[in-house]
PDB file of C-alpha atoms in Angstrom:
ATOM      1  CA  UNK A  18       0.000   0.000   0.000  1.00 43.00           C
ATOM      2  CA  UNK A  19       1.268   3.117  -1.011  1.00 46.00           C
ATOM      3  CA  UNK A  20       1.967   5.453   1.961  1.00 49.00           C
ATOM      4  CA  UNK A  21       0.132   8.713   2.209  1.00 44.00           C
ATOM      5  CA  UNK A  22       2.115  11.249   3.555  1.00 49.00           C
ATOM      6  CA  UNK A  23      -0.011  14.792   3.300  1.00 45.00           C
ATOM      7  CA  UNK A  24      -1.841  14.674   6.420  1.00 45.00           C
ATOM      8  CA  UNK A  25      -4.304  17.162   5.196  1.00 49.00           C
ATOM      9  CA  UNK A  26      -5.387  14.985   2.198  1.00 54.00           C
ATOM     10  CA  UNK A  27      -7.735  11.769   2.467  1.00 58.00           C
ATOM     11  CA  UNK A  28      -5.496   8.958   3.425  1.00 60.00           C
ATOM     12  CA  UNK A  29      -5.269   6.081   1.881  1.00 71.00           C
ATOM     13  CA  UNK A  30      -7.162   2.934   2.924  1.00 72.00           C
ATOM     14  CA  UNK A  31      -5.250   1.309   6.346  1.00 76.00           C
ATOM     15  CA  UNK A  32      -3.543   4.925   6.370  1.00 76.00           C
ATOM     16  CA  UNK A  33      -4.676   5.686  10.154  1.00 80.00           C
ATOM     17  CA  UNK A  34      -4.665   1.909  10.894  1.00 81.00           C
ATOM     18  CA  UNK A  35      -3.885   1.615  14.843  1.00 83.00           C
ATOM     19  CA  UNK A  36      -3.660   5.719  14.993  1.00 82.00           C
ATOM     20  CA  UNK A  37      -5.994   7.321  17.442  1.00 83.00           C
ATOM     21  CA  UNK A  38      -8.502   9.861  15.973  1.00 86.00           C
ATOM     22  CA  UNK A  39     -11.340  11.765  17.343  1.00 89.00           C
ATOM     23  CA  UNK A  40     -14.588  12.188  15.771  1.00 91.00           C
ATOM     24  CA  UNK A  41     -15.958  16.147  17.034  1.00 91.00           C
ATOM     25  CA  UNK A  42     -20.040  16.111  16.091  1.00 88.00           C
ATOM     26  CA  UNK A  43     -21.734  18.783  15.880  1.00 74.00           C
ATOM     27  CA  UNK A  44     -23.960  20.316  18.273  1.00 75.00           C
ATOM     28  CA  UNK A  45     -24.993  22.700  21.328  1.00 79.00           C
ATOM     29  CA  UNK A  46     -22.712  21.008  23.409  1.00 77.00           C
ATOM     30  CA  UNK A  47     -19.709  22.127  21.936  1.00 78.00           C
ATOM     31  CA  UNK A  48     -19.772  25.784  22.754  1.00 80.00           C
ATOM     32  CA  UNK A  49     -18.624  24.609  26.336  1.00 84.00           C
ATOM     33  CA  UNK A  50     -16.164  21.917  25.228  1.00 84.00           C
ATOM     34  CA  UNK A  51     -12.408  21.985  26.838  1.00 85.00           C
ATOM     35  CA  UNK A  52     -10.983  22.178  23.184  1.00 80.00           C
ATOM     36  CA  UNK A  53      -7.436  21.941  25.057  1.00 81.00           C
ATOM     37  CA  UNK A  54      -8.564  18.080  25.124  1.00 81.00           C
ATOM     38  CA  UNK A  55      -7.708  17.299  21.589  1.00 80.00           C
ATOM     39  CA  UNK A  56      -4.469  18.747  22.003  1.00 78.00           C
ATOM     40  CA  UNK A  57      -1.785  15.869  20.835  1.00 78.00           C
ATOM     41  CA  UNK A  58      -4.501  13.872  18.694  1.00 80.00           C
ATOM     42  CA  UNK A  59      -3.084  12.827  15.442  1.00 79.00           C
ATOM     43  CA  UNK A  60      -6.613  12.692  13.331  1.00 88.00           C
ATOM     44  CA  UNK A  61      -9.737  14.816  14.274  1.00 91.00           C
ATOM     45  CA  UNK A  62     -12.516  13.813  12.184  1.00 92.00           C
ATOM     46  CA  UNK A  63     -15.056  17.245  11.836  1.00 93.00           C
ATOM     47  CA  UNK A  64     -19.146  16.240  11.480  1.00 93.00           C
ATOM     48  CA  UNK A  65     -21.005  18.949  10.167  1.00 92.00           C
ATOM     49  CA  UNK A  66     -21.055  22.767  11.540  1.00 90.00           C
ATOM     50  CA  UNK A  67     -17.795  20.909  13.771  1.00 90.00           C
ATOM     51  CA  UNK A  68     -15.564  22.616  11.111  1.00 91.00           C
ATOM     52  CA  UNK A  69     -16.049  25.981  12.843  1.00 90.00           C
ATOM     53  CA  UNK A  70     -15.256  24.721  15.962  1.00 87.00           C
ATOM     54  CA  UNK A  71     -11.794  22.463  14.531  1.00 87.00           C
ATOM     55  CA  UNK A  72     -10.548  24.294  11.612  1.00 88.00           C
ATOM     56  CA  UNK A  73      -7.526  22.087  11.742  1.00 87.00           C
ATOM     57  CA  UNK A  74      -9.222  18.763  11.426  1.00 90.00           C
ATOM     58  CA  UNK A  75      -8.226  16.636   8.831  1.00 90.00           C
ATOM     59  CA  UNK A  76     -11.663  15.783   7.625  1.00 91.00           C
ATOM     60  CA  UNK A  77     -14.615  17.019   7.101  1.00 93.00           C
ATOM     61  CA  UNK A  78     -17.641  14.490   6.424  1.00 93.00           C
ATOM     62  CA  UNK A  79     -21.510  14.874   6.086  1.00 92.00           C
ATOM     63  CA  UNK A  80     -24.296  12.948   5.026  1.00 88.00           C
ATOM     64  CA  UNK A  81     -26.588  15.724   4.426  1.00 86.00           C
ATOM     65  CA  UNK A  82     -26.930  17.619   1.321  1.00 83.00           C
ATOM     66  CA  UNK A  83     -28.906  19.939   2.680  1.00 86.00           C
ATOM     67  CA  UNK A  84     -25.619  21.199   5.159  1.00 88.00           C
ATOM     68  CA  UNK A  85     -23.772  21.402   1.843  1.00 85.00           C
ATOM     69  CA  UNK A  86     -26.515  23.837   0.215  1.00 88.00           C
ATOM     70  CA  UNK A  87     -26.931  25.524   3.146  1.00 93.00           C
ATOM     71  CA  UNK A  88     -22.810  25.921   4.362  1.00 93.00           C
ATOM     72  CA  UNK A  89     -21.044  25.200   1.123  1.00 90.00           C
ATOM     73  CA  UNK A  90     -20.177  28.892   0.405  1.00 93.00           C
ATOM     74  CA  UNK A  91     -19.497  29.791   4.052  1.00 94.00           C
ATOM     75  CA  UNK A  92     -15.813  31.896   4.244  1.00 95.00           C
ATOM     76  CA  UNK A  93     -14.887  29.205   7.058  1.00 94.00           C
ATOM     77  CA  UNK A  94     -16.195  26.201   4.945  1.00 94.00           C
ATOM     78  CA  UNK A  95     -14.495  27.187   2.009  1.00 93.00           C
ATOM     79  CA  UNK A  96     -11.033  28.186   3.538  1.00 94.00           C
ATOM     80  CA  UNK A  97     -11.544  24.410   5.481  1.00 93.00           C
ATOM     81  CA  UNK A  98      -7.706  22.837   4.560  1.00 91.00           C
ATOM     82  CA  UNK A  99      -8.906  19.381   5.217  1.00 90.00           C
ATOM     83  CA  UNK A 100     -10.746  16.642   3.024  1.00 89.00           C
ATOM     84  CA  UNK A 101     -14.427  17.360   2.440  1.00 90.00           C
ATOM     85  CA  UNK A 102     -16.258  14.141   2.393  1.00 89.00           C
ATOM     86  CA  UNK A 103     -20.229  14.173   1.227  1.00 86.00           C
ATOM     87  CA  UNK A 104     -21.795  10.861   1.650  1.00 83.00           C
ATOM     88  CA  UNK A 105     -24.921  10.737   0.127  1.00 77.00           C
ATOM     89  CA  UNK A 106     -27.360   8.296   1.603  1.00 74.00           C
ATOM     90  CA  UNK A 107     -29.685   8.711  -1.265  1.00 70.00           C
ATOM     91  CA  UNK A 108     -29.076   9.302  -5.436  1.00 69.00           C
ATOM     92  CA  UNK A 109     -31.738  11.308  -5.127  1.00 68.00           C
ATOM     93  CA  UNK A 110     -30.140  13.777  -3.016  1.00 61.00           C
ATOM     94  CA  UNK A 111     -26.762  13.630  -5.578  1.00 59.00           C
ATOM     95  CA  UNK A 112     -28.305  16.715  -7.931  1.00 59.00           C
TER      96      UNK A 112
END
């Protein structure tokens, strides 16, 4: 398996194989999270409006096309360094 070695690009499969990450949802409940926490993790995983909160995550992911239309041209979502990942649940969402 070929090694990928930009950390801000979508690794390859096995890539983070035995690597702690953190997955940061989004939410209410993150206005009062200790961000100092994920100080030290090697992959942060962003879910949704999470982006905002974790600009330095190395992945973005939703399964909501309706975030996308809603967020896609936000300054912070566009300036987001890290992989974007839409998973569509639905074709019918893919237009």
């Amino acid at each position: 398996m070929e090694k990928n070695t930009n950390p801000r690009s979508l690794p390859s499969e096995g890539a983070w194989a035995g690597r702690p990450a953190i997955v940061v949802g989004g939410g209410p409940s993150l206005v009062a999270f200790n961000w100092s926490a994920l100080a030290g993790v090697p992959r942060v995983i962003a879910i949704n409006l999470a982006y905002r909160m974790v600009p330095s995550a190395d992945v973005f992911f939703t399964e909501d096309a309706r975030f996308v239309a809603r967020y896609g041209n936000d300054p912070e979502f566009v300036a987001f360094k890290g992989a974007k990942v839409l998973h569509l649940l639905d074709d019918a969402y893919y237009p």
